[in-house]
Amino acid sequence: MSQYAQQTKKRFGQHFLHDRGVIERMLRALSLSPTDRVVEIGPGSGALTFPLLERLNHLDIVEIDRDVISWWQQQTPAQGKLSIHAQDALKLDIPRLRGAGEPLRVIGNLPYNISTPLLFHLLEYGSDIRDMLFMLQKEVVDRITAEPDSSDYGRLSVMMQYFCATSYLMKVGPGAFNPPPKVDSAVVYLKPWVSLPYTAHHLATFSQLVAQAFSQRRKTLRNTLKGLVSAEQMESVGIDPSRRAETLAVKDFVQLANLIS
């Protein structure tokens, strides 16, 4: 494992996790059963993969790097228990991978350069996913789990919390990786809602409204949503047009979106 860990590639944003304490805490958070359907994105040199294989009857891994794929195909301890999906995780067909089985549990130390688009891709298939546990850039986890009226709260917070219950598990320093990244990381646990607490009638409208509301954070909703939602419409659902987007909860954005959809 250690030999491969040195061969990281910048274009894939690779930083291989090696801290066993962090790995054990991540796995404990999942409380795995041998029959769980688990998908690991970006297995790297196996810091998470080998412990997962010890706990599971079978594991799916998704990897785009051909050298990593070749390396995994040669790992005797993994043969018979491992399915390798040689593809871009952003194009992963979650329903097809799940098949007729139980919802998937997704885990990974995600490359910084694809983490946000990958999260949005996975959320499209929330009904096929039981839960997700990811190592991400700390800044991203701060934004995902932020509460209204905080500097980290924004579009990513609203969209992720619309689809999932979010939990900040732990901060992880650069020394836990090889090579060490220049920023801190953190672990987040995401559990898609079985039943949405608040339902947007038209998801595209909801997404557009949230994006537009946060496009100019310092301006009031009256200005940022001009042409999309009138001040009178905001007031009709008890929202003051002089407020800023960062003060609104997920349910407030859903209310506004449903007014215009």
PDB file of C-alpha atoms in Angstrom:
ATOM      1  CA  MET A   1       0.000   0.000   0.000  1.00  0.00           C
ATOM      2  CA  SER A   2       2.710   2.468   0.973  1.00  0.00           C
ATOM      3  CA  GLN A   3       4.477   2.193  -2.407  1.00  0.00           C
ATOM      4  CA  TYR A   4       1.376   3.147  -4.318  1.00  0.00           C
ATOM      5  CA  ALA A   5       0.498   5.958  -1.942  1.00  0.00           C
ATOM      6  CA  GLN A   6       3.505   7.923  -3.215  1.00  0.00           C
ATOM      7  CA  GLN A   7       2.187   7.992  -6.777  1.00  0.00           C
ATOM      8  CA  THR A   8      -0.498  10.616  -6.332  1.00  0.00           C
ATOM      9  CA  LYS A   9      -1.683  12.672  -9.289  1.00  0.00           C
ATOM     10  CA  LYS A  10      -2.484  16.356  -8.989  1.00  0.00           C
ATOM     11  CA  ARG A  11      -5.066  16.302 -11.780  1.00  0.00           C
ATOM     12  CA  PHE A  12      -7.218  13.917  -9.699  1.00  0.00           C
ATOM     13  CA  GLY A  13      -6.768  15.947  -6.497  1.00  0.00           C
ATOM     14  CA  GLN A  14      -5.381  12.879  -4.741  1.00  0.00           C
ATOM     15  CA  HIS A  15      -4.482  13.027  -1.051  1.00  0.00           C
ATOM     16  CA  PHE A  16      -4.449   9.517   0.382  1.00  0.00           C
ATOM     17  CA  LEU A  17      -5.682   9.076   3.944  1.00  0.00           C
ATOM     18  CA  HIS A  18      -3.401   7.078   6.241  1.00  0.00           C
ATOM     19  CA  ASP A  19      -4.277   8.018   9.850  1.00  0.00           C
ATOM     20  CA  ARG A  20      -5.676   4.828  11.431  1.00  0.00           C
ATOM     21  CA  GLY A  21      -7.364   6.697  14.267  1.00  0.00           C
ATOM     22  CA  VAL A  22      -9.349   8.799  11.806  1.00  0.00           C
ATOM     23  CA  ILE A  23     -10.202   5.728   9.737  1.00  0.00           C
ATOM     24  CA  GLU A  24     -11.538   3.842  12.770  1.00  0.00           C
ATOM     25  CA  ARG A  25     -13.673   6.793  13.834  1.00  0.00           C
ATOM     26  CA  MET A  26     -15.152   7.035  10.352  1.00  0.00           C
ATOM     27  CA  LEU A  27     -16.008   3.342  10.254  1.00  0.00           C
ATOM     28  CA  ARG A  28     -17.486   3.384  13.759  1.00  0.00           C
ATOM     29  CA  ALA A  29     -19.786   6.203  12.673  1.00  0.00           C
ATOM     30  CA  LEU A  30     -21.285   3.911  10.022  1.00  0.00           C
ATOM     31  CA  SER A  31     -21.954   0.914  12.339  1.00  0.00           C
ATOM     32  CA  LEU A  32     -21.629  -1.447   9.407  1.00  0.00           C
ATOM     33  CA  SER A  33     -23.312  -4.829   9.025  1.00  0.00           C
ATOM     34  CA  PRO A  34     -21.697  -7.512   6.795  1.00  0.00           C
ATOM     35  CA  THR A  35     -24.634  -7.430   4.368  1.00  0.00           C
ATOM     36  CA  ASP A  36     -24.669  -3.637   3.862  1.00  0.00           C
ATOM     37  CA  ARG A  37     -24.406  -2.425   0.260  1.00  0.00           C
ATOM     38  CA  VAL A  38     -21.429  -0.062   0.451  1.00  0.00           C
ATOM     39  CA  VAL A  39     -19.900   1.997  -2.346  1.00  0.00           C
ATOM     40  CA  GLU A  40     -16.524   3.642  -1.826  1.00  0.00           C
ATOM     41  CA  ILE A  41     -15.603   6.515  -4.121  1.00  0.00           C
ATOM     42  CA  GLY A  42     -11.880   6.947  -4.743  1.00  0.00           C
ATOM     43  CA  PRO A  43     -10.295   4.012  -2.862  1.00  0.00           C
ATOM     44  CA  GLY A  44      -6.718   5.183  -3.422  1.00  0.00           C
ATOM     45  CA  SER A  45      -4.267   2.859  -1.702  1.00  0.00           C
ATOM     46  CA  GLY A  46      -6.925   1.212   0.441  1.00  0.00           C
ATOM     47  CA  ALA A  47      -6.774   3.005   3.787  1.00  0.00           C
ATOM     48  CA  LEU A  48     -10.556   2.732   4.012  1.00  0.00           C
ATOM     49  CA  THR A  49     -11.030  -0.090   1.529  1.00  0.00           C
ATOM     50  CA  PHE A  50      -9.184  -2.872   3.342  1.00  0.00           C
ATOM     51  CA  PRO A  51     -10.927  -2.212   6.696  1.00  0.00           C
ATOM     52  CA  LEU A  52     -14.249  -2.120   4.815  1.00  0.00           C
ATOM     53  CA  LEU A  53     -13.499  -5.478   3.194  1.00  0.00           C
ATOM     54  CA  GLU A  54     -12.844  -6.943   6.637  1.00  0.00           C
ATOM     55  CA  ARG A  55     -16.317  -5.867   7.752  1.00  0.00           C
ATOM     56  CA  LEU A  56     -18.379  -6.541   4.622  1.00  0.00           C
ATOM     57  CA  ASN A  57     -19.382  -9.509   2.489  1.00  0.00           C
ATOM     58  CA  HIS A  58     -18.922  -7.386  -0.629  1.00  0.00           C
ATOM     59  CA  LEU A  59     -17.755  -3.876  -1.561  1.00  0.00           C
ATOM     60  CA  ASP A  60     -18.107  -1.712  -4.673  1.00  0.00           C
ATOM     61  CA  ILE A  61     -15.384   0.828  -5.421  1.00  0.00           C
ATOM     62  CA  VAL A  62     -15.455   3.617  -8.001  1.00  0.00           C
ATOM     63  CA  GLU A  63     -12.157   4.813  -9.458  1.00  0.00           C
ATOM     64  CA  ILE A  64     -11.111   6.814 -12.524  1.00  0.00           C
ATOM     65  CA  ASP A  65      -7.312   6.529 -12.271  1.00  0.00           C
ATOM     66  CA  ARG A  66      -6.179   3.625 -14.471  1.00  0.00           C
ATOM     67  CA  ASP A  67      -3.059   3.019 -12.394  1.00  0.00           C
ATOM     68  CA  VAL A  68      -5.124   2.723  -9.219  1.00  0.00           C
ATOM     69  CA  ILE A  69      -7.558   0.385 -10.990  1.00  0.00           C
ATOM     70  CA  SER A  70      -4.708  -1.827 -12.190  1.00  0.00           C
ATOM     71  CA  TRP A  71      -3.237  -1.903  -8.687  1.00  0.00           C
ATOM     72  CA  TRP A  72      -6.554  -2.980  -7.181  1.00  0.00           C
ATOM     73  CA  GLN A  73      -6.996  -5.726  -9.752  1.00  0.00           C
ATOM     74  CA  GLN A  74      -3.769  -7.254  -8.450  1.00  0.00           C
ATOM     75  CA  GLN A  75      -4.758  -7.259  -4.772  1.00  0.00           C
ATOM     76  CA  THR A  76      -5.337 -10.913  -3.878  1.00  0.00           C
ATOM     77  CA  PRO A  77      -7.050 -10.237  -0.495  1.00  0.00           C
ATOM     78  CA  ALA A  78      -9.743  -8.241  -2.306  1.00  0.00           C
ATOM     79  CA  GLN A  79     -10.567 -10.777  -5.018  1.00  0.00           C
ATOM     80  CA  GLY A  80     -14.045 -12.234  -4.787  1.00  0.00           C
ATOM     81  CA  LYS A  81     -15.256  -9.512  -2.423  1.00  0.00           C
ATOM     82  CA  LEU A  82     -14.632  -6.442  -4.545  1.00  0.00           C
ATOM     83  CA  SER A  83     -16.357  -4.994  -7.609  1.00  0.00           C
ATOM     84  CA  ILE A  84     -14.325  -2.315  -9.397  1.00  0.00           C
ATOM     85  CA  HIS A  85     -16.208   0.348 -11.365  1.00  0.00           C
ATOM     86  CA  ALA A  86     -13.657   2.019 -13.620  1.00  0.00           C
ATOM     87  CA  GLN A  87     -15.382   5.322 -14.290  1.00  0.00           C
ATOM     88  CA  ASP A  88     -15.891   8.935 -13.356  1.00  0.00           C
ATOM     89  CA  ALA A  89     -17.924   9.105 -10.141  1.00  0.00           C
ATOM     90  CA  LEU A  90     -19.768  12.123 -11.569  1.00  0.00           C
ATOM     91  CA  LYS A  91     -21.327   9.772 -14.125  1.00  0.00           C
ATOM     92  CA  LEU A  92     -22.113   6.960 -11.709  1.00  0.00           C
ATOM     93  CA  ASP A  93     -25.544   5.389 -12.346  1.00  0.00           C
ATOM     94  CA  ILE A  94     -26.728   5.000  -8.756  1.00  0.00           C
ATOM     95  CA  PRO A  95     -30.090   3.276  -9.475  1.00  0.00           C
ATOM     96  CA  ARG A  96     -28.399   0.742 -11.741  1.00  0.00           C
ATOM     97  CA  LEU A  97     -25.700   0.063  -9.166  1.00  0.00           C
ATOM     98  CA  ARG A  98     -28.295  -0.451  -6.458  1.00  0.00           C
ATOM     99  CA  GLY A  99     -30.422  -2.738  -8.607  1.00  0.00           C
ATOM    100  CA  ALA A 100     -33.135  -4.498  -6.614  1.00  0.00           C
ATOM    101  CA  GLY A 101     -31.099  -4.470  -3.418  1.00  0.00           C
ATOM    102  CA  GLU A 102     -31.148  -2.310  -0.310  1.00  0.00           C
ATOM    103  CA  PRO A 103     -30.304   1.414  -0.571  1.00  0.00           C
ATOM    104  CA  LEU A 104     -26.596   2.090  -0.881  1.00  0.00           C
ATOM    105  CA  ARG A 105     -24.236   3.415   1.771  1.00  0.00           C
ATOM    106  CA  VAL A 106     -21.656   5.686   0.146  1.00  0.00           C
ATOM    107  CA  ILE A 107     -18.280   6.513   1.661  1.00  0.00           C
ATOM    108  CA  GLY A 108     -15.136   8.218   0.454  1.00  0.00           C
ATOM    109  CA  ASN A 109     -12.220  10.554   0.885  1.00  0.00           C
ATOM    110  CA  LEU A 110     -13.333  12.825  -1.928  1.00  0.00           C
ATOM    111  CA  PRO A 111     -10.953  14.808  -4.154  1.00  0.00           C
ATOM    112  CA  TYR A 112     -11.380  18.514  -3.464  1.00  0.00           C
ATOM    113  CA  ASN A 113     -11.785  19.364  -7.143  1.00  0.00           C
ATOM    114  CA  ILE A 114     -14.995  17.341  -7.627  1.00  0.00           C
ATOM    115  CA  SER A 115     -16.533  17.238  -4.148  1.00  0.00           C
ATOM    116  CA  THR A 116     -19.363  19.761  -4.598  1.00  0.00           C
ATOM    117  CA  PRO A 117     -20.566  18.625  -8.053  1.00  0.00           C
ATOM    118  CA  LEU A 118     -20.355  15.011  -6.874  1.00  0.00           C
ATOM    119  CA  LEU A 119     -22.526  15.754  -3.842  1.00  0.00           C
ATOM    120  CA  PHE A 120     -25.186  17.317  -6.073  1.00  0.00           C
ATOM    121  CA  HIS A 121     -25.000  14.331  -8.429  1.00  0.00           C
ATOM    122  CA  LEU A 122     -25.560  11.883  -5.572  1.00  0.00           C
ATOM    123  CA  LEU A 123     -28.449  13.909  -4.159  1.00  0.00           C
ATOM    124  CA  GLU A 124     -30.362  13.367  -7.394  1.00  0.00           C
ATOM    125  CA  TYR A 125     -30.700   9.744  -6.294  1.00  0.00           C
ATOM    126  CA  GLY A 126     -31.476  10.211  -2.613  1.00  0.00           C
ATOM    127  CA  SER A 127     -34.112   7.463  -2.606  1.00  0.00           C
ATOM    128  CA  ASP A 128     -31.437   4.951  -3.657  1.00  0.00           C
ATOM    129  CA  ILE A 129     -28.993   6.006  -0.942  1.00  0.00           C
ATOM    130  CA  ARG A 130     -29.306   5.122   2.749  1.00  0.00           C
ATOM    131  CA  ASP A 131     -26.533   7.424   3.940  1.00  0.00           C
ATOM    132  CA  MET A 132     -23.179   8.965   3.026  1.00  0.00           C
ATOM    133  CA  LEU A 133     -19.948   9.545   4.935  1.00  0.00           C
ATOM    134  CA  PHE A 134     -17.336  11.753   3.319  1.00  0.00           C
ATOM    135  CA  MET A 135     -13.977  13.301   4.047  1.00  0.00           C
ATOM    136  CA  LEU A 136     -14.053  16.753   2.474  1.00  0.00           C
ATOM    137  CA  GLN A 137     -12.271  20.071   2.649  1.00  0.00           C
ATOM    138  CA  LYS A 138     -13.207  21.560   6.027  1.00  0.00           C
ATOM    139  CA  GLU A 139     -14.516  24.704   4.379  1.00  0.00           C
ATOM    140  CA  VAL A 140     -17.022  22.618   2.412  1.00  0.00           C
ATOM    141  CA  VAL A 141     -18.200  20.718   5.501  1.00  0.00           C
ATOM    142  CA  ASP A 142     -18.567  24.022   7.364  1.00  0.00           C
ATOM    143  CA  ARG A 143     -20.839  25.247   4.582  1.00  0.00           C
ATOM    144  CA  ILE A 144     -22.851  22.029   4.334  1.00  0.00           C
ATOM    145  CA  THR A 145     -23.659  21.985   8.058  1.00  0.00           C
ATOM    146  CA  ALA A 146     -23.971  25.751   8.645  1.00  0.00           C
ATOM    147  CA  GLU A 147     -27.042  27.212  10.308  1.00  0.00           C
ATOM    148  CA  PRO A 148     -28.922  30.333   9.154  1.00  0.00           C
ATOM    149  CA  ASP A 149     -27.485  33.708  10.126  1.00  0.00           C
ATOM    150  CA  SER A 150     -23.871  32.525   9.964  1.00  0.00           C
ATOM    151  CA  SER A 151     -21.104  33.473   7.537  1.00  0.00           C
ATOM    152  CA  ASP A 152     -20.778  29.881   6.252  1.00  0.00           C
ATOM    153  CA  TYR A 153     -24.493  29.552   5.481  1.00  0.00           C
ATOM    154  CA  GLY A 154     -25.249  29.755   1.771  1.00  0.00           C
ATOM    155  CA  ARG A 155     -26.526  27.970  -1.309  1.00  0.00           C
ATOM    156  CA  LEU A 156     -24.709  24.721  -0.511  1.00  0.00           C
ATOM    157  CA  SER A 157     -26.128  24.704   3.042  1.00  0.00           C
ATOM    158  CA  VAL A 158     -29.706  25.165   1.845  1.00  0.00           C
ATOM    159  CA  MET A 159     -29.539  22.627  -0.970  1.00  0.00           C
ATOM    160  CA  MET A 160     -27.817  19.926   1.078  1.00  0.00           C
ATOM    161  CA  GLN A 161     -30.097  20.407   4.071  1.00  0.00           C
ATOM    162  CA  TYR A 162     -33.159  20.318   1.818  1.00  0.00           C
ATOM    163  CA  PHE A 163     -32.227  16.784   0.784  1.00  0.00           C
ATOM    164  CA  CYS A 164     -30.398  15.477   3.858  1.00  0.00           C
ATOM    165  CA  ALA A 165     -29.915  15.566   7.586  1.00  0.00           C
ATOM    166  CA  THR A 166     -26.306  16.754   7.961  1.00  0.00           C
ATOM    167  CA  SER A 167     -23.847  16.078  10.802  1.00  0.00           C
ATOM    168  CA  TYR A 168     -20.336  17.453  11.268  1.00  0.00           C
ATOM    169  CA  LEU A 169     -18.337  14.536  12.714  1.00  0.00           C
ATOM    170  CA  MET A 170     -14.745  15.687  13.101  1.00  0.00           C
ATOM    171  CA  LYS A 171     -11.965  17.943  11.888  1.00  0.00           C
ATOM    172  CA  VAL A 172      -8.913  16.276  10.320  1.00  0.00           C
ATOM    173  CA  GLY A 173      -5.508  17.944   9.945  1.00  0.00           C
ATOM    174  CA  PRO A 174      -3.211  17.754   6.899  1.00  0.00           C
ATOM    175  CA  GLY A 175      -0.921  15.221   8.602  1.00  0.00           C
ATOM    176  CA  ALA A 176      -3.549  12.495   8.193  1.00  0.00           C
ATOM    177  CA  PHE A 177      -2.879  12.431   4.425  1.00  0.00           C
ATOM    178  CA  ASN A 178      -0.118  11.648   1.979  1.00  0.00           C
ATOM    179  CA  PRO A 179       0.768  14.068   0.525  1.00  0.00           C
ATOM    180  CA  PRO A 180      -0.519  16.550   3.128  1.00  0.00           C
ATOM    181  CA  PRO A 181      -3.027  19.022   1.627  1.00  0.00           C
ATOM    182  CA  LYS A 182      -2.617  22.733   2.255  1.00  0.00           C
ATOM    183  CA  VAL A 183      -5.967  22.954   4.054  1.00  0.00           C
ATOM    184  CA  ASP A 184      -7.780  21.227   6.889  1.00  0.00           C
ATOM    185  CA  SER A 185     -10.322  18.520   6.164  1.00  0.00           C
ATOM    186  CA  ALA A 186     -13.433  17.328   7.991  1.00  0.00           C
ATOM    187  CA  VAL A 187     -15.804  14.366   7.974  1.00  0.00           C
ATOM    188  CA  VAL A 188     -19.515  14.857   7.313  1.00  0.00           C
ATOM    189  CA  TYR A 189     -22.385  12.384   7.659  1.00  0.00           C
ATOM    190  CA  LEU A 190     -25.345  12.847   5.322  1.00  0.00           C
ATOM    191  CA  LYS A 191     -28.619  10.969   5.608  1.00  0.00           C
ATOM    192  CA  PRO A 192     -31.186  11.604   2.856  1.00  0.00           C
ATOM    193  CA  TRP A 193     -34.620  12.339   4.259  1.00  0.00           C
ATOM    194  CA  VAL A 194     -37.025   9.415   3.933  1.00  0.00           C
ATOM    195  CA  SER A 195     -39.751  12.046   3.763  1.00  0.00           C
ATOM    196  CA  LEU A 196     -38.771  15.637   2.993  1.00  0.00           C
ATOM    197  CA  PRO A 197     -39.546  18.013   5.892  1.00  0.00           C
ATOM    198  CA  TYR A 198     -40.472  20.686   3.321  1.00  0.00           C
ATOM    199  CA  THR A 199     -41.338  19.885  -0.291  1.00  0.00           C
ATOM    200  CA  ALA A 200     -40.633  22.197  -3.199  1.00  0.00           C
ATOM    201  CA  HIS A 201     -43.294  21.801  -5.893  1.00  0.00           C
ATOM    202  CA  HIS A 202     -40.751  22.419  -8.636  1.00  0.00           C
ATOM    203  CA  LEU A 203     -37.134  21.571  -7.794  1.00  0.00           C
ATOM    204  CA  ALA A 204     -35.591  23.602 -10.622  1.00  0.00           C
ATOM    205  CA  THR A 205     -37.446  26.720  -9.463  1.00  0.00           C
ATOM    206  CA  PHE A 206     -36.335  26.128  -5.881  1.00  0.00           C
ATOM    207  CA  SER A 207     -32.715  25.704  -6.974  1.00  0.00           C
ATOM    208  CA  GLN A 208     -32.851  28.851  -9.132  1.00  0.00           C
ATOM    209  CA  LEU A 209     -34.344  30.906  -6.322  1.00  0.00           C
ATOM    210  CA  VAL A 210     -31.735  29.776  -3.788  1.00  0.00           C
ATOM    211  CA  ALA A 211     -28.888  30.492  -6.199  1.00  0.00           C
ATOM    212  CA  GLN A 212     -30.251  33.944  -7.052  1.00  0.00           C
ATOM    213  CA  ALA A 213     -30.873  34.825  -3.403  1.00  0.00           C
ATOM    214  CA  PHE A 214     -27.224  34.180  -2.530  1.00  0.00           C
ATOM    215  CA  SER A 215     -25.781  35.724  -5.694  1.00  0.00           C
ATOM    216  CA  GLN A 216     -25.233  39.022  -3.860  1.00  0.00           C
ATOM    217  CA  ARG A 217     -25.078  38.169  -0.175  1.00  0.00           C
ATOM    218  CA  ARG A 218     -24.959  41.730   1.133  1.00  0.00           C
ATOM    219  CA  LYS A 219     -28.104  42.817  -0.655  1.00  0.00           C
ATOM    220  CA  THR A 220     -31.639  42.355   0.628  1.00  0.00           C
ATOM    221  CA  LEU A 221     -34.078  39.815  -0.744  1.00  0.00           C
ATOM    222  CA  ARG A 222     -36.064  42.689  -2.239  1.00  0.00           C
ATOM    223  CA  ASN A 223     -33.082  43.352  -4.541  1.00  0.00           C
ATOM    224  CA  THR A 224     -31.636  39.880  -5.133  1.00  0.00           C
ATOM    225  CA  LEU A 225     -35.007  38.302  -5.951  1.00  0.00           C
ATOM    226  CA  LYS A 226     -36.311  41.232  -7.990  1.00  0.00           C
ATOM    227  CA  GLY A 227     -38.103  39.917 -11.049  1.00  0.00           C
ATOM    228  CA  LEU A 228     -38.562  36.506  -9.454  1.00  0.00           C
ATOM    229  CA  VAL A 229     -40.490  37.159  -6.231  1.00  0.00           C
ATOM    230  CA  SER A 230     -42.203  40.446  -5.375  1.00  0.00           C
ATOM    231  CA  ALA A 231     -42.009  42.120  -1.980  1.00  0.00           C
ATOM    232  CA  GLU A 232     -45.748  41.572  -1.605  1.00  0.00           C
ATOM    233  CA  GLN A 233     -45.347  37.828  -2.197  1.00  0.00           C
ATOM    234  CA  MET A 234     -42.603  37.625   0.425  1.00  0.00           C
ATOM    235  CA  GLU A 235     -44.749  39.455   2.937  1.00  0.00           C
ATOM    236  CA  SER A 236     -47.677  37.129   2.200  1.00  0.00           C
ATOM    237  CA  VAL A 237     -45.715  34.239   3.753  1.00  0.00           C
ATOM    238  CA  GLY A 238     -44.321  36.317   6.613  1.00  0.00           C
ATOM    239  CA  ILE A 239     -40.885  37.063   5.159  1.00  0.00           C
ATOM    240  CA  ASP A 240     -39.591  40.623   5.426  1.00  0.00           C
ATOM    241  CA  PRO A 241     -38.167  41.716   2.018  1.00  0.00           C
ATOM    242  CA  SER A 242     -35.470  43.717   3.820  1.00  0.00           C
ATOM    243  CA  ARG A 243     -33.881  40.532   5.164  1.00  0.00           C
ATOM    244  CA  ARG A 244     -30.813  38.962   3.591  1.00  0.00           C
ATOM    245  CA  ALA A 245     -30.708  35.438   2.171  1.00  0.00           C
ATOM    246  CA  GLU A 246     -28.451  34.132   4.945  1.00  0.00           C
ATOM    247  CA  THR A 247     -31.191  34.743   7.528  1.00  0.00           C
ATOM    248  CA  LEU A 248     -33.715  32.413   5.864  1.00  0.00           C
ATOM    249  CA  ALA A 249     -34.159  28.770   6.858  1.00  0.00           C
ATOM    250  CA  VAL A 250     -34.689  25.983   4.311  1.00  0.00           C
ATOM    251  CA  LYS A 251     -38.462  26.081   4.873  1.00  0.00           C
ATOM    252  CA  ASP A 252     -38.498  29.812   4.016  1.00  0.00           C
ATOM    253  CA  PHE A 253     -36.844  29.200   0.655  1.00  0.00           C
ATOM    254  CA  VAL A 254     -39.289  26.376  -0.040  1.00  0.00           C
ATOM    255  CA  GLN A 255     -42.230  28.691   0.746  1.00  0.00           C
ATOM    256  CA  LEU A 256     -40.927  31.348  -1.639  1.00  0.00           C
ATOM    257  CA  ALA A 257     -40.226  28.844  -4.403  1.00  0.00           C
ATOM    258  CA  ASN A 258     -43.707  27.348  -4.100  1.00  0.00           C
ATOM    259  CA  LEU A 259     -45.242  30.803  -4.491  1.00  0.00           C
ATOM    260  CA  ILE A 260     -43.859  31.147  -7.989  1.00  0.00           C
ATOM    261  CA  SER A 261     -43.971  27.547  -9.225  1.00  0.00           C
TER     262      SER A 261
END
